[in-house]
XYZ file of C-alpha atoms in Angstrom:
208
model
C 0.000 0.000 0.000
C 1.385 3.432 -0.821
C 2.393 5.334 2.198
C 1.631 8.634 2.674
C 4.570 9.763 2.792
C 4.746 9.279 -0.653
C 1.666 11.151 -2.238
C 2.298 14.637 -4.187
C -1.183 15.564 -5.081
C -2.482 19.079 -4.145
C -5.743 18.117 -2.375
C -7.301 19.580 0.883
C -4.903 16.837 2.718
C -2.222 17.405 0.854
C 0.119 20.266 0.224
C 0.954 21.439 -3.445
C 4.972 21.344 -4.466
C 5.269 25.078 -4.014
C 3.248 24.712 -0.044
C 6.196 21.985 0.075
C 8.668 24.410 -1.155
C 7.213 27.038 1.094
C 7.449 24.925 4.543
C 10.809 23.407 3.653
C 12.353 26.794 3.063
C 10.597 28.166 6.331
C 11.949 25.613 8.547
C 15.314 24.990 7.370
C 15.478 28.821 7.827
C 14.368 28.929 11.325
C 16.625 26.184 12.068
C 19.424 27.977 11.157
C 18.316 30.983 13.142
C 17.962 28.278 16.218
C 21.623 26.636 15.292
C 23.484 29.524 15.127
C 22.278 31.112 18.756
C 23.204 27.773 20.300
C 26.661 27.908 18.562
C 27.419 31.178 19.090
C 27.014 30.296 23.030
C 29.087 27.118 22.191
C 25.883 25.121 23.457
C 24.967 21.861 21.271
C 21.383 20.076 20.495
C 20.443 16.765 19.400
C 20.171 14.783 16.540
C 22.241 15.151 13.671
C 22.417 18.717 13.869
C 24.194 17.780 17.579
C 26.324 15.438 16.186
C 27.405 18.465 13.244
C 28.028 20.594 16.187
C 29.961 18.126 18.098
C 32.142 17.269 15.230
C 32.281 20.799 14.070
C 33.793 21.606 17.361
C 36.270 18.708 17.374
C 37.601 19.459 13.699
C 36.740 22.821 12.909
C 34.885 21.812 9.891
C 31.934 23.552 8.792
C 29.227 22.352 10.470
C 26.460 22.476 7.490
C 28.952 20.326 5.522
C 29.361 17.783 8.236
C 25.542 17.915 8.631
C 25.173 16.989 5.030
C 27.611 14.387 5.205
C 26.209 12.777 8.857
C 22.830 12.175 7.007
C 23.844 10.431 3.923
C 23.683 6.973 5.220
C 19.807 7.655 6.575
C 18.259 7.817 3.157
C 18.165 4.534 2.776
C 15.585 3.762 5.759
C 13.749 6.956 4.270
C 13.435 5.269 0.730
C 12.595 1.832 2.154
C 10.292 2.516 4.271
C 8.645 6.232 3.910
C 8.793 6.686 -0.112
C 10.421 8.910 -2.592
C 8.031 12.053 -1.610
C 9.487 11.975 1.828
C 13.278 11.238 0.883
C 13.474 13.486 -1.495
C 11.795 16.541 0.196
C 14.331 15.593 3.424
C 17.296 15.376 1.236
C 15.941 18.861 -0.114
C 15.291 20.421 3.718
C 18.987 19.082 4.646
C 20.339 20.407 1.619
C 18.762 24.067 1.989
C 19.992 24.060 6.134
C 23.306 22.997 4.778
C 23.390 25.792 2.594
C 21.770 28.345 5.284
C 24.077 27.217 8.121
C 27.737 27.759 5.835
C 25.921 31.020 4.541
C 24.914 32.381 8.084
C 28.248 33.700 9.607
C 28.557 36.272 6.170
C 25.029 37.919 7.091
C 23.469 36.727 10.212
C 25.551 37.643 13.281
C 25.028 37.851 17.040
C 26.455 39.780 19.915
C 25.865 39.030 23.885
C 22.715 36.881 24.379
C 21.959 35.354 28.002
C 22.539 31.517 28.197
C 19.316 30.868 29.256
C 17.138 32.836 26.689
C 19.605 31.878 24.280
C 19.213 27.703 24.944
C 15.353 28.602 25.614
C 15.159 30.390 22.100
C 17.194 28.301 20.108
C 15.550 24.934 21.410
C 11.427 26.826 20.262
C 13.207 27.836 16.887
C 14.516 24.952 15.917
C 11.252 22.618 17.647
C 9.299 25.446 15.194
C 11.161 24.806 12.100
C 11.129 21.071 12.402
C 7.539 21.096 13.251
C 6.850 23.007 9.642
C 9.248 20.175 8.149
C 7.099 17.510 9.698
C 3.593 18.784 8.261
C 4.950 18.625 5.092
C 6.159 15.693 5.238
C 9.919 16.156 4.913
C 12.519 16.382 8.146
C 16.050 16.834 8.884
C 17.479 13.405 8.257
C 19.196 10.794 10.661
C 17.038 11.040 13.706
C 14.002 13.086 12.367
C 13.335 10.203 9.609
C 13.507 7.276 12.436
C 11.237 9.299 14.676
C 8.700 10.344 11.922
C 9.012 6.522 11.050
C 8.149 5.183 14.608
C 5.363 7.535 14.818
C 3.645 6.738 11.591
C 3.986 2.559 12.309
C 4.079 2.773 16.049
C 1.630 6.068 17.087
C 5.084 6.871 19.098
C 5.225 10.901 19.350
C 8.000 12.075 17.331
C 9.228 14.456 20.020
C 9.435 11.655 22.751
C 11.703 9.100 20.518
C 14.095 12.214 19.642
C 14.384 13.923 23.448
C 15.706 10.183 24.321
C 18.329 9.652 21.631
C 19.180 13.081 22.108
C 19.884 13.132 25.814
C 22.581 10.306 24.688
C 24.135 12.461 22.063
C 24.267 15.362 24.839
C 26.065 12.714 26.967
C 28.621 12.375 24.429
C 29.219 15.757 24.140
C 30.648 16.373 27.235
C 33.645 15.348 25.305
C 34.093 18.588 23.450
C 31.806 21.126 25.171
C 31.938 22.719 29.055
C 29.709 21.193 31.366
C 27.783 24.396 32.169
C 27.509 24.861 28.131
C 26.045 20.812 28.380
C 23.462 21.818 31.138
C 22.060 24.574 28.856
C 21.924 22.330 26.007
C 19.859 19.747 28.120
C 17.616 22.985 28.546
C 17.586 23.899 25.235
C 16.988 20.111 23.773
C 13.940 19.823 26.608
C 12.571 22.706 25.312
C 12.463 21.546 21.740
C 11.115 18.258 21.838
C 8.576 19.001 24.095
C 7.330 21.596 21.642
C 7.341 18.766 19.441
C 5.536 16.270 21.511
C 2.792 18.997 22.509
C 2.497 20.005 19.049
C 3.230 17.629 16.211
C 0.168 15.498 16.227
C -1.004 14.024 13.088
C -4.659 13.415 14.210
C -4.876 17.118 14.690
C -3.087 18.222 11.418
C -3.707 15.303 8.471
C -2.327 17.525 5.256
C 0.738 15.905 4.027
């Protein structure tokens, strides 16, 4: 049975290509706004986008490259199991935040910003920008497509399965990152997948 994931028809369920475009753009935008306050604090989030941070830390590579790179081997539970629609809008999202994220130092800049508003602020940006990802069906790779996955078969909420793996990831960077910086992450990655458990809820939004 086709899943839903991979339907393109404009319909009152089911966003147009340019609604797509719209959303995708949108979120991968406020993403980026949401990455860069955490980085600029040196704080780190979840997911992929943690483990770009982490790594981006470590090397000093940039992190939308390493982001790009971290999510290539994903696509192939995305194809498998949630359809071409879905991979290739992802593969789009991840592509536009990679873009965004090397762009962002050259015209998006931030001076003093209070740890706490900043973790606070950067965890509801980037919860709001993957929740416009989600309703169109498209995410931010790695952990986003496994959660989306486990809540489509499963009915488990999206923001649930990602707040546990990324607790772990936080774990792991206490390898590169200060412990105070960590305890404002955990703040920050609380703050965002809660907004996503409240919030994404399919039987409450159907249009894919």
């Amino acid at each position: 049975m086709t899943s839903g994931f991979g339907r393109w028809s404009a319909t009152a369920t089911h966003h147009s290509p340019l609604e797509d475009a719209q959303g995708i753009l949108t979120g991968a935008l406020m993403v980026t706004i949401g990455l860069s306050i955490l980085a600029h604090l040196g704080f780190v989030t979840g997911g992929t986008a943690g483990l770009a941070l982490i790594v981006s830390y470590a090397t000093g590579w940039n992190v939308g490259i390493v982001f790009f790179l971290i999510n290539l081997p994903f696509y192939g539970l995305a194809i498998t199991r949630l359809g071409w629609a879905f991979t290739i809008k992802t593969f789009l999202a991840v592509a536009c935040l990679s873009v965004l994220t090397a762009l962002q130092p050259e015209y998006f800049t931030l001076g003093a910003v209070n740890p706490l508003v900043g973790a606070v602020l950067g965890g509801v940006l980037i919860g709001y920008g993957l929740l416009a990802l989600y309703r169109h069906r498209a995410s931010l790779g790695g952990v986003g497509i496994l959660a989306i996955y486990l809540q489509d078969r499963l009915g488990w909420k999206a923001g649930l399965t990602q707040l546990a793996v990324d607790l772990v990831i936080l774990a792991v960077s206490f390898a590169v990152a200060d412990p105070v910086a960590i305890v404002y992450s955990i703040v920050g990655a609380v703050v965002l997948n809660l907004w996503l458990a409240v919030n994404h809820r399919p039987d409450r939004y159907i249009a894919a």
